[in-house]
PDB file of C-alpha atoms in Angstrom:
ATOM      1  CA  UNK A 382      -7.825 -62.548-156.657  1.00 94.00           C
ATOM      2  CA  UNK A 383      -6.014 -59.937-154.612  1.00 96.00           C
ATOM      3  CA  UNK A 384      -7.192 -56.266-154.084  1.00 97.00           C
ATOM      4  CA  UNK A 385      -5.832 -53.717-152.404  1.00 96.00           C
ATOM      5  CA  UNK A 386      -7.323 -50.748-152.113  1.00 95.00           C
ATOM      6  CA  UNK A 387      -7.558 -47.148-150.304  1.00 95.00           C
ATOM      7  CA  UNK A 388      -3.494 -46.911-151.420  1.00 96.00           C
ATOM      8  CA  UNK A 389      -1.935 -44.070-149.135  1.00 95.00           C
ATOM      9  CA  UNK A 390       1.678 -43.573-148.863  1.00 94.00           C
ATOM     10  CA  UNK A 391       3.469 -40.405-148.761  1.00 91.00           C
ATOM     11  CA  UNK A 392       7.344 -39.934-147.717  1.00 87.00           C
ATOM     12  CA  UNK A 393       8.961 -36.336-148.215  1.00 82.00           C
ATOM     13  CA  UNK A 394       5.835 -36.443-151.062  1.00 88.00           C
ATOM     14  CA  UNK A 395       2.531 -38.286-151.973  1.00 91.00           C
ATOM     15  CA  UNK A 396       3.565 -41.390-153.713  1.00 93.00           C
ATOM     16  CA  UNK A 397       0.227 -42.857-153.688  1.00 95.00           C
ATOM     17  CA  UNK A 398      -3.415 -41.124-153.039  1.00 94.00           C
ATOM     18  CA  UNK A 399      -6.471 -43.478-152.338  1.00 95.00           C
ATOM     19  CA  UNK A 400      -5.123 -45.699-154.945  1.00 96.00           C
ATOM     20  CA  UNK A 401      -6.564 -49.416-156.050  1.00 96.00           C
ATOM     21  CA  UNK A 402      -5.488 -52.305-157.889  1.00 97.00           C
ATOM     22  CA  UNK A 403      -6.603 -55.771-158.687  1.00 97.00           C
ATOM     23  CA  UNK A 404      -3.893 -59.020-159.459  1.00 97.00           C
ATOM     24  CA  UNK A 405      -5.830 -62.133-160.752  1.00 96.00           C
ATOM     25  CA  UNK A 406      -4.961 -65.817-160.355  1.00 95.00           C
ATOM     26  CA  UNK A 407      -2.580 -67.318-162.774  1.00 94.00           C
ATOM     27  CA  UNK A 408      -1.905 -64.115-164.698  1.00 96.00           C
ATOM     28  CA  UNK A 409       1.582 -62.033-165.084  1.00 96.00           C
ATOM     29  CA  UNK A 410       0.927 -58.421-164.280  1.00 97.00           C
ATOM     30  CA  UNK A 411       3.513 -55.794-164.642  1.00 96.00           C
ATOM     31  CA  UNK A 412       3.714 -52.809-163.051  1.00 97.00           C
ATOM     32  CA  UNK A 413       5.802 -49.976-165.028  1.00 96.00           C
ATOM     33  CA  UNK A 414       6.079 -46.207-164.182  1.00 93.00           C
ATOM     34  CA  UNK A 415       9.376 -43.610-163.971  1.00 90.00           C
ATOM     35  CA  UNK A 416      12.047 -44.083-161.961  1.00 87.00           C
ATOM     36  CA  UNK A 417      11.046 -42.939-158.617  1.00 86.00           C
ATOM     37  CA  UNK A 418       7.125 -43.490-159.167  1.00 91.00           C
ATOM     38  CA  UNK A 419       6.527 -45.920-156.324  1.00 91.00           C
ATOM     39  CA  UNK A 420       7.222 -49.356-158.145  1.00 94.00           C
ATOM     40  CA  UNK A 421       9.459 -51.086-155.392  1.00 92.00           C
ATOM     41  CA  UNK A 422       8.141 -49.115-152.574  1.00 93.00           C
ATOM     42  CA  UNK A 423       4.500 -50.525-153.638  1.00 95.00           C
ATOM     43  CA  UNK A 424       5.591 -53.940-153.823  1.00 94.00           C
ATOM     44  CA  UNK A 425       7.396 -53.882-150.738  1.00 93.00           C
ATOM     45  CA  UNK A 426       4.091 -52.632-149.241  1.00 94.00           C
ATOM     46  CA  UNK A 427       2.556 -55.663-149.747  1.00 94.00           C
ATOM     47  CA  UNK A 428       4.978 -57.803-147.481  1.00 92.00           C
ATOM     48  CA  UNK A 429       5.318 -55.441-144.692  1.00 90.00           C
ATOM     49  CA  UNK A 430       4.152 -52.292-142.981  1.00 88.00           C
ATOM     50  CA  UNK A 431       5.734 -49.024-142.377  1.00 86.00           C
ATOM     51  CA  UNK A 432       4.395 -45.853-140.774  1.00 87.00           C
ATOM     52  CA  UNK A 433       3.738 -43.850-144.062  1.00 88.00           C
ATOM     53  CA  UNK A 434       1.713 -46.529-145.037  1.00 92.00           C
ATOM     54  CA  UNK A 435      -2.191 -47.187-145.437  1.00 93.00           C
ATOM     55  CA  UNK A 436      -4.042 -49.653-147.450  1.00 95.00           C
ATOM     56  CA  UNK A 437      -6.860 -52.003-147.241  1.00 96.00           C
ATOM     57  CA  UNK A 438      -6.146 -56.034-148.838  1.00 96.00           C
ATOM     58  CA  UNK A 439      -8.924 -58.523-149.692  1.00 96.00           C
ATOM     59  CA  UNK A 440      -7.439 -62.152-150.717  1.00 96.00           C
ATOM     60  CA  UNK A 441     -10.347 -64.636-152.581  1.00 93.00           C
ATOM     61  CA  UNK A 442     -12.847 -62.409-150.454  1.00 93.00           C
ATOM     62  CA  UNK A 443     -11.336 -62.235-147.319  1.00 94.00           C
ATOM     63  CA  UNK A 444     -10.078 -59.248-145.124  1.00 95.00           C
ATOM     64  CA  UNK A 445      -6.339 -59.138-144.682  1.00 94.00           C
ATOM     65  CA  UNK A 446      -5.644 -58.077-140.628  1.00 90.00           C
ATOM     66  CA  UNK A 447      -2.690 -60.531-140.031  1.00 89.00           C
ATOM     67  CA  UNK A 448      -0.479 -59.481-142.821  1.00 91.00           C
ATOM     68  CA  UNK A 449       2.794 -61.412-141.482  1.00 91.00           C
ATOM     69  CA  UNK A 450       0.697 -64.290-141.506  1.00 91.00           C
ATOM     70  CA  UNK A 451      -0.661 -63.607-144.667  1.00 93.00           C
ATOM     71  CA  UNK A 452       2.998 -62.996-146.405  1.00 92.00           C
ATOM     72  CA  UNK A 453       3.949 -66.510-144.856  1.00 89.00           C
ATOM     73  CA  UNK A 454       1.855 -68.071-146.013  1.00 90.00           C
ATOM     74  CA  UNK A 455       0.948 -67.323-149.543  1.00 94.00           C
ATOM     75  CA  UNK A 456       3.686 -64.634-150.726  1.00 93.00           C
ATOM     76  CA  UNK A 457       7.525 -64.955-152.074  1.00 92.00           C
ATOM     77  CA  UNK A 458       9.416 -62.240-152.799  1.00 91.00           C
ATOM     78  CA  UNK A 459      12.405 -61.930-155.078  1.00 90.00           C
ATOM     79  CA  UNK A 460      14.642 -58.613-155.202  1.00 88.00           C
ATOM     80  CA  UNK A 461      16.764 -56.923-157.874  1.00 86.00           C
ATOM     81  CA  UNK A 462      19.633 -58.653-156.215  1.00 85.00           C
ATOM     82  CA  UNK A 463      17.898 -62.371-156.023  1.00 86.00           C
ATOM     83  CA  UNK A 464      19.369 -62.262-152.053  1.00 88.00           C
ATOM     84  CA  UNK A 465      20.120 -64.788-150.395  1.00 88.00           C
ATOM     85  CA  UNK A 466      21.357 -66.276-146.527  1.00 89.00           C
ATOM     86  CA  UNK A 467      25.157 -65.849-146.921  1.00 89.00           C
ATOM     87  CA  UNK A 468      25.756 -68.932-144.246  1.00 90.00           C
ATOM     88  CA  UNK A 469      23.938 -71.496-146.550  1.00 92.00           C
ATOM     89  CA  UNK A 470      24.652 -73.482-149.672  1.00 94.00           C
ATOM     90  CA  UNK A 471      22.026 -73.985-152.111  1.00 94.00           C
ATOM     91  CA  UNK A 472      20.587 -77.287-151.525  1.00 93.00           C
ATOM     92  CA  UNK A 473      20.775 -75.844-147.253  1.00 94.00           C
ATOM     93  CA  UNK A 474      18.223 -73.213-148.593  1.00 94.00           C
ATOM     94  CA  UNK A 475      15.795 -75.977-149.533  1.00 93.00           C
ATOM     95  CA  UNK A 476      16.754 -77.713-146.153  1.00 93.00           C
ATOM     96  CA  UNK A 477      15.903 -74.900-144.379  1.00 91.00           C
ATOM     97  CA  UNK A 478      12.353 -74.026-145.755  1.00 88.00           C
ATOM     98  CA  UNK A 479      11.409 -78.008-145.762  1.00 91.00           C
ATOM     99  CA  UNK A 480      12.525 -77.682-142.092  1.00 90.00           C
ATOM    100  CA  UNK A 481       9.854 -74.341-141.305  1.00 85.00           C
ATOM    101  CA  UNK A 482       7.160 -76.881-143.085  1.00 83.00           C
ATOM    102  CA  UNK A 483       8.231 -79.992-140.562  1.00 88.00           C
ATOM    103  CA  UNK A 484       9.206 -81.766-144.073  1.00 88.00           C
ATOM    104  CA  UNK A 485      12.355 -83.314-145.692  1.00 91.00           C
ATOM    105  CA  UNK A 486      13.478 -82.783-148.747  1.00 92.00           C
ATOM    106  CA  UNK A 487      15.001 -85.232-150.665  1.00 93.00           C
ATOM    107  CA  UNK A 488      18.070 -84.617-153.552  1.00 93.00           C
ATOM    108  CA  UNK A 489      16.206 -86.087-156.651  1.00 93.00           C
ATOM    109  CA  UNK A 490      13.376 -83.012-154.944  1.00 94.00           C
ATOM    110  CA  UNK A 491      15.841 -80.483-155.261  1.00 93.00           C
ATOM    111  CA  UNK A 492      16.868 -81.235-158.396  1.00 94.00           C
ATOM    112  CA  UNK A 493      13.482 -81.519-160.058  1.00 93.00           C
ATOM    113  CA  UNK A 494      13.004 -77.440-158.705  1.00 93.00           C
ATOM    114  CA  UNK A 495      16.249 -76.592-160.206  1.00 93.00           C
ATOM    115  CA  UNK A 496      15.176 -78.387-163.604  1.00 92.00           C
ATOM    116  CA  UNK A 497      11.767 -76.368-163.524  1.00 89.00           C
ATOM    117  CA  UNK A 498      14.191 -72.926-163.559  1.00 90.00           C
ATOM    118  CA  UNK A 499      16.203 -73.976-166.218  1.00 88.00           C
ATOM    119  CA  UNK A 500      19.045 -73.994-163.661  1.00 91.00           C
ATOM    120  CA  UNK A 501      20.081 -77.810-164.112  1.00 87.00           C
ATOM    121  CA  UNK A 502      23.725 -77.887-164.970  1.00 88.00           C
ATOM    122  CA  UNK A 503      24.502 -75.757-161.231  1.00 91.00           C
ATOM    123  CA  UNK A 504      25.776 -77.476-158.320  1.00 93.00           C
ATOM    124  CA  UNK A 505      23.546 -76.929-155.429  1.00 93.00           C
ATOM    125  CA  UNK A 506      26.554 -77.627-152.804  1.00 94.00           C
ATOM    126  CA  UNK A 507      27.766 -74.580-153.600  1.00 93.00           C
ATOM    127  CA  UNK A 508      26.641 -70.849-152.199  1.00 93.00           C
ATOM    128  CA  UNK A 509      24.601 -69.030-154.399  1.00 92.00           C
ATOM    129  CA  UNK A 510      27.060 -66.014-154.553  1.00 92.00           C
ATOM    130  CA  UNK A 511      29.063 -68.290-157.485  1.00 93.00           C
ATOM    131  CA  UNK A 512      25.657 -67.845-159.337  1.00 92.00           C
ATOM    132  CA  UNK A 513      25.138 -64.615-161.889  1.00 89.00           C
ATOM    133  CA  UNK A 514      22.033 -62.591-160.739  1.00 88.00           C
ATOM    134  CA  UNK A 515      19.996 -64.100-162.865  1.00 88.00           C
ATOM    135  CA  UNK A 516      20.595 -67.668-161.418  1.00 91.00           C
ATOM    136  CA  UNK A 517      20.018 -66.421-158.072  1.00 91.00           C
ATOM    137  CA  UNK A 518      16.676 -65.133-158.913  1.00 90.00           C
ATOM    138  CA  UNK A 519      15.549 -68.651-160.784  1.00 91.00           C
ATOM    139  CA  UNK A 520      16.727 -70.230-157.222  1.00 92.00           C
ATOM    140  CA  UNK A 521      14.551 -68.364-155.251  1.00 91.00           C
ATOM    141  CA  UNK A 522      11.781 -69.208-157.612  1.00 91.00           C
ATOM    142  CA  UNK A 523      12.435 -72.999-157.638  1.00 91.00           C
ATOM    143  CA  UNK A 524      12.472 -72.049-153.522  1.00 91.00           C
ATOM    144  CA  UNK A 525       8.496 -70.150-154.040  1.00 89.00           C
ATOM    145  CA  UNK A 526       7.706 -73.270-156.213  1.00 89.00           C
ATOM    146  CA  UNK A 527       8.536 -75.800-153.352  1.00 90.00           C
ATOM    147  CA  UNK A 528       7.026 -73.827-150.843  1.00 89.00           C
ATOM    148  CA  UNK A 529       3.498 -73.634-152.756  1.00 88.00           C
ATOM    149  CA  UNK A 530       3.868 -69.889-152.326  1.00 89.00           C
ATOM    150  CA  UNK A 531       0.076 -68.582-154.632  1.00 92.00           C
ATOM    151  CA  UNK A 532       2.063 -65.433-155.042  1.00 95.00           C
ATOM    152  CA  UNK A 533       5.376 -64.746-156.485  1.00 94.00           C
ATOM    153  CA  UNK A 534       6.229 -60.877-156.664  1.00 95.00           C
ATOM    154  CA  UNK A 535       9.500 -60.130-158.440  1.00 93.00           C
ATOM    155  CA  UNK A 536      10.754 -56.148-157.933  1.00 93.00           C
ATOM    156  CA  UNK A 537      12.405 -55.722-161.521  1.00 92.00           C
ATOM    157  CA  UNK A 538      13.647 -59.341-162.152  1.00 91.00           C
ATOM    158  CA  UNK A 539      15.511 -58.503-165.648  1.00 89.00           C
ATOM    159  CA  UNK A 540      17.918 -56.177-163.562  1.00 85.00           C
ATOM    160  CA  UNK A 541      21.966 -56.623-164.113  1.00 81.00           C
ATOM    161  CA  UNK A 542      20.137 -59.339-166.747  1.00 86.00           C
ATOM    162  CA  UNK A 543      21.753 -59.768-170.524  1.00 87.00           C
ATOM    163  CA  UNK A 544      19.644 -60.353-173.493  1.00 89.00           C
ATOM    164  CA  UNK A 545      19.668 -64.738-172.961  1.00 87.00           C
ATOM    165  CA  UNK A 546      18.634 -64.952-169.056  1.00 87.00           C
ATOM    166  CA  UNK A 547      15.849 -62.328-169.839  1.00 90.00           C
ATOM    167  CA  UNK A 548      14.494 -64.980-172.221  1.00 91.00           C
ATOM    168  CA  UNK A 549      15.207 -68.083-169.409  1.00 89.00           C
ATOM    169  CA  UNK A 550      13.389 -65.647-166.971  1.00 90.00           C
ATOM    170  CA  UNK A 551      10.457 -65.660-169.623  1.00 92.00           C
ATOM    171  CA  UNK A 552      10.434 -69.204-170.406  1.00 91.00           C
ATOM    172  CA  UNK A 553      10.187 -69.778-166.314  1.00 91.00           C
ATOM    173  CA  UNK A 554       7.616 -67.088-165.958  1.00 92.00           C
ATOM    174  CA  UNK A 555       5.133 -68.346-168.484  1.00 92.00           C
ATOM    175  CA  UNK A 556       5.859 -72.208-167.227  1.00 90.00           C
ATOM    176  CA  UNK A 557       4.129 -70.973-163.676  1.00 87.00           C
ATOM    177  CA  UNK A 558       0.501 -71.117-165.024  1.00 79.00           C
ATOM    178  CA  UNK A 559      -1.072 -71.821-161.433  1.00 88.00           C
ATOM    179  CA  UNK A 560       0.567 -68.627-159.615  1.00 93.00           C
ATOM    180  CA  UNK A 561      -0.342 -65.071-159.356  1.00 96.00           C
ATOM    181  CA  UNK A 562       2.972 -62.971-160.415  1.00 96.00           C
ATOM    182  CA  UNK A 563       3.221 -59.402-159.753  1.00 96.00           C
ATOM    183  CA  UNK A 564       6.653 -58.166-160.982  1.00 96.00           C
ATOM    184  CA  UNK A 565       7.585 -54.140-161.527  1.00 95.00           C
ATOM    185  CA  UNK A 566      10.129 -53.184-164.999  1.00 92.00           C
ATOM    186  CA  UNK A 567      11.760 -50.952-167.117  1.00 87.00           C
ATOM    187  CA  UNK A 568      12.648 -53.781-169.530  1.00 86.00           C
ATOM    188  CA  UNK A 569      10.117 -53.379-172.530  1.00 89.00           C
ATOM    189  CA  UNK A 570      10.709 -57.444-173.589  1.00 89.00           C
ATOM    190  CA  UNK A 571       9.452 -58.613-170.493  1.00 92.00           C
ATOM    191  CA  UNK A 572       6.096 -56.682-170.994  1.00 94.00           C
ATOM    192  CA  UNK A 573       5.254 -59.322-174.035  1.00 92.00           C
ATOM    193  CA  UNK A 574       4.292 -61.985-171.913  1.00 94.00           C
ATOM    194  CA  UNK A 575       2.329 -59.917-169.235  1.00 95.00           C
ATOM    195  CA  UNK A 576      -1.639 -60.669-169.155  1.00 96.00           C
ATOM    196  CA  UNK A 577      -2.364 -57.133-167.343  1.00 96.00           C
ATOM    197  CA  UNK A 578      -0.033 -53.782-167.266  1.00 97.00           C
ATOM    198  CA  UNK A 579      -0.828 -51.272-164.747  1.00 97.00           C
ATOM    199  CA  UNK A 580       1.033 -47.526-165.536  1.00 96.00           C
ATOM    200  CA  UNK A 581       1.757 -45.302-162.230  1.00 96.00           C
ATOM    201  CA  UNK A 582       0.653 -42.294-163.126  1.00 94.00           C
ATOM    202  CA  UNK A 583      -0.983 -39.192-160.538  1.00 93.00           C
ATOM    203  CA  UNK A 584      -0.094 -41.312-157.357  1.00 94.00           C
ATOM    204  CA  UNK A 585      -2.919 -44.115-159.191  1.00 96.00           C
ATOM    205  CA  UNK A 586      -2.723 -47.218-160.994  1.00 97.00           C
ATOM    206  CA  UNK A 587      -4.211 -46.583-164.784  1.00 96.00           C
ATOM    207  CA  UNK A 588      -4.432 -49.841-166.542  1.00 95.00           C
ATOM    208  CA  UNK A 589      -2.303 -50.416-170.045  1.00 94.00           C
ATOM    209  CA  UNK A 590      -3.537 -53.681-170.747  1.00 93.00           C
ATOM    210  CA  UNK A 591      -5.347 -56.340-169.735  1.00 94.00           C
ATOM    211  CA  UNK A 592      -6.069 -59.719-170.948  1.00 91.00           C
ATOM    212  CA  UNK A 593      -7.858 -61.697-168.033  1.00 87.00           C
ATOM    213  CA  UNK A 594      -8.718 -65.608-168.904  1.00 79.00           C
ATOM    214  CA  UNK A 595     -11.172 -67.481-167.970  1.00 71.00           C
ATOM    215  CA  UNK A 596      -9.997 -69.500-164.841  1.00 54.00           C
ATOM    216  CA  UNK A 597     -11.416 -71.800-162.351  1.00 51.00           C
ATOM    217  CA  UNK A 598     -12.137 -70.706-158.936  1.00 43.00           C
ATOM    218  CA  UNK A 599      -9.355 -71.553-156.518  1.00 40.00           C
ATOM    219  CA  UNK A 600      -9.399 -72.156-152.786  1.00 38.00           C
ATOM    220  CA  UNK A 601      -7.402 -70.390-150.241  1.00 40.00           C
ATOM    221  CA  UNK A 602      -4.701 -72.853-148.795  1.00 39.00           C
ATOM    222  CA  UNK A 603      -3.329 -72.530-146.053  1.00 39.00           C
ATOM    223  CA  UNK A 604       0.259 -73.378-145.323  1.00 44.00           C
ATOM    224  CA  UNK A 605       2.072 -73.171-141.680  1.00 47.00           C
ATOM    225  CA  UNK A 606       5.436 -72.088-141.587  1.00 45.00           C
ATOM    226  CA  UNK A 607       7.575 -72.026-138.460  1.00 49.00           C
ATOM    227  CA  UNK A 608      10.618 -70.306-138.434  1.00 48.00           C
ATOM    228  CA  UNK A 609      13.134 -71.164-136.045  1.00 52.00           C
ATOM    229  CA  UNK A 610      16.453 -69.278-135.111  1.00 55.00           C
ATOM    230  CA  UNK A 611      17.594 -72.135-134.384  1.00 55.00           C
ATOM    231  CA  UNK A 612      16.844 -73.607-137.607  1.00 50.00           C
ATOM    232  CA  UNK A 613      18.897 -71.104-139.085  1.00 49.00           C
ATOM    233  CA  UNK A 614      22.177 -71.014-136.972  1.00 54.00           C
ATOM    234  CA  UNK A 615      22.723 -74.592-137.431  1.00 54.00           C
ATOM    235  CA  UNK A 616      23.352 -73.427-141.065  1.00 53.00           C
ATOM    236  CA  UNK A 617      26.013 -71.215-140.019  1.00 54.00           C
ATOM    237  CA  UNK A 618      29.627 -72.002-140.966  1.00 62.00           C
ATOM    238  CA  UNK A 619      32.568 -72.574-138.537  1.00 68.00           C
ATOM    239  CA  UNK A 620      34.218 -68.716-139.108  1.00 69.00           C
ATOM    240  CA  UNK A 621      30.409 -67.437-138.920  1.00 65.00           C
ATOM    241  CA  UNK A 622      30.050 -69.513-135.528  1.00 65.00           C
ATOM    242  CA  UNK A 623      33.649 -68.311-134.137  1.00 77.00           C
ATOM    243  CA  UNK A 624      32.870 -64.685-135.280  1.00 71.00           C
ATOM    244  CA  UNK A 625      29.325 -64.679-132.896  1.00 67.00           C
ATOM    245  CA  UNK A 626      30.820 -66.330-130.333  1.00 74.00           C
ATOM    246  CA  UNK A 627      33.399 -63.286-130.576  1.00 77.00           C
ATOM    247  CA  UNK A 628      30.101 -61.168-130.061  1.00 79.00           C
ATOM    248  CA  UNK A 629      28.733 -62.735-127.203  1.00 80.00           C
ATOM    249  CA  UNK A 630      32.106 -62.956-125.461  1.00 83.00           C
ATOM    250  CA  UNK A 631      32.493 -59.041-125.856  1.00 79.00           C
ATOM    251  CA  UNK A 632      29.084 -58.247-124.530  1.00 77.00           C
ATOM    252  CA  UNK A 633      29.732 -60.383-121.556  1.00 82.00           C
ATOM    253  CA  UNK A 634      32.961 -58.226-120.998  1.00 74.00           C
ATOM    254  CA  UNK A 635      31.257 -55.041-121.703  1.00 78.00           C
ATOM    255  CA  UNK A 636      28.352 -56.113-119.232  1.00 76.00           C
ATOM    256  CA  UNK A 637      30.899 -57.271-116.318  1.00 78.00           C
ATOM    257  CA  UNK A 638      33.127 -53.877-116.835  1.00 74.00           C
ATOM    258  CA  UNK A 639      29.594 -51.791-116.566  1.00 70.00           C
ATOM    259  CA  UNK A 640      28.711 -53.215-112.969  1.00 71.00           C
ATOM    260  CA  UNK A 641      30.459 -51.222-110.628  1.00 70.00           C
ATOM    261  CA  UNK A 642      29.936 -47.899-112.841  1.00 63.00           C
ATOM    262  CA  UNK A 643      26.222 -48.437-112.449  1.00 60.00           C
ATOM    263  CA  UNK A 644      26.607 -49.554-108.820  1.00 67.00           C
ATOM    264  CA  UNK A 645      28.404 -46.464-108.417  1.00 64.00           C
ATOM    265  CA  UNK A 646      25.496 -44.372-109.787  1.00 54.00           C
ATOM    266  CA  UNK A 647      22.722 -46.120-107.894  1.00 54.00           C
ATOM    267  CA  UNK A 648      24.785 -45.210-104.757  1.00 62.00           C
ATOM    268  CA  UNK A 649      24.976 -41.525-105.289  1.00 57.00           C
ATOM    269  CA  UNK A 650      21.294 -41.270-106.501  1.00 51.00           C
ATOM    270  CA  UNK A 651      19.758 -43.320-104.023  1.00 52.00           C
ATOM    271  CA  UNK A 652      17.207 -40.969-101.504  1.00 48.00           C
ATOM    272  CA  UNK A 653      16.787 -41.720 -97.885  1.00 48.00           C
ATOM    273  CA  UNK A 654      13.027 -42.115 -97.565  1.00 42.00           C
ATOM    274  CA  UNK A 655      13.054 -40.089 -94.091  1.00 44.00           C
ATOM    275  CA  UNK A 656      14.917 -37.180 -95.774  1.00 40.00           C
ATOM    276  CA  UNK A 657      12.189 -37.317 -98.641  1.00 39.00           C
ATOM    277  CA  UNK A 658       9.325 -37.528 -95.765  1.00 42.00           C
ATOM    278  CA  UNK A 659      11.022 -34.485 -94.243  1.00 41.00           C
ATOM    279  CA  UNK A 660      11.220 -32.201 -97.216  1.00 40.00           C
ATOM    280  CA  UNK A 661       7.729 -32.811 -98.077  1.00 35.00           C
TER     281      UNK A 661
END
């Protein structure tokens, strides 16, 4: 189970005042409120800090201090937009996480994901950005599914969505009976298949519905992720690679052309310690 508690975050307003929820193992919970209630800036709360920001997490009992960690380890996050790495083809996305878990991943691996999402007739050579939204969003799934992730939180997943991916999204949802999901909507169909509803209303969390089944007690795993720049660059494509080298070249340039200005500078400020003894 995951609580957070003592909510606080204001902007040009209160958004949220000594609010609490609860999210339960393998259950769907769905947050829903106005536009503008707090919905993706609570969610985004979860995975990282900002200064208008206060809250208090317990995971299966345990205090939450190291919340990078914490996300790493147990938390996947999909946006409206399902993004992506631009520089990296699909089956290079699974590459790249098996490579932060010291792993290799084989093709028959990938494919099995892809399956799981409904999302078996794509090619996973190709960059997401030939998929619709909705495909996207079941990649980055199959992704949270192969990296164990306990918690997938989706910030209003039926989006830019027609009528038949919202029901694919469903059928995947319901399929993930082991994981905590947390996704926020406007879109009433999704709601059906929800085991606990939370309103925003008053800068607090009133609850709409909840259905909360019996479940065993699970342990926390932990999972090590590295991630490694370097990792990532080696993903990067030839114009990507020509482009940054255009970078670094022009920052050497700029850095070389600065010298003498700031040489010049130092000179003219630069105090002769006697003359500084004297005027004292």
């Amino acid at each position: 189970m995951l609580e957070i508690k003592n909510i606080n975050i204001s902007f040009q307003r209160n958004i949220f005042n000594n609010a609490k929820i609860q999210f339960y193992d393998s259950h769907i919970h769905a947050i829903i409120g106005k536009s503008g209630s707090g919905k993706t800036t609570f969610v985004r709360s979860i995975i990282q800090d900002f200064p208008q920001l206060q809250m208090e997490m317990v995971y299966n009992n345990q205090i939450i201090n190291q919340k990078d960690d914490f996300v790493k380890e147990h938390i996947a996050y999909v946006d409206q937009l399902g993004s992506y790495f631009p520089n990296m083809s699909i089956k290079q996305h699974f590459s790249f996480y098996a490579q932060m878990k010291d792993e290799k991943i084989e093709e028959s691996e990938i494919e099995r994901l892809l399956n799981q999402v409904n999302l078996h007739h794509i090619n996973n050579k190709k960059s997401p950005s030939v998929l619709s939204i909705g495909e996207r969003k079941r990649v980055l799934i199959a992704l949270a599914l192969y990296c164990d992730k306990d918690i997938i939180i989706l910030d209003e997943p039926t989006a830019s969505l027609d009528e038949k991916n919202i029901i694919l999204l469903k059928e995947v949802l319901l399929s993930l009976k082991n994981k905590m999901i947390i996704l926020t909507t406007h879109t009433p169909e999704i709601l059906e298949i929800c085991d606990v509803i939370y309103k925003i209303e008053n800068q607090q969390f009133e609850i709409e519905k909840q259905e909360i089944h019996d479940q065993n007690d699970m342990t926390d795993k932990v999972k090590k992720y590295h991630f490694s720049p370097i990792k990532y660059f080696q993903y990067k494509t030839p114009i990507q690679w020509i482009q940054f080298a255009g970078i670094i070249i022009r920052s050497i340039f700029i850095l070389i052309q600065s010298m003498p200005l700031t040489q010049s500078f130092l000179n003219i400020t630069a105090v002769d310690p006697l003359i500084f003894n004297q005027s004292s």
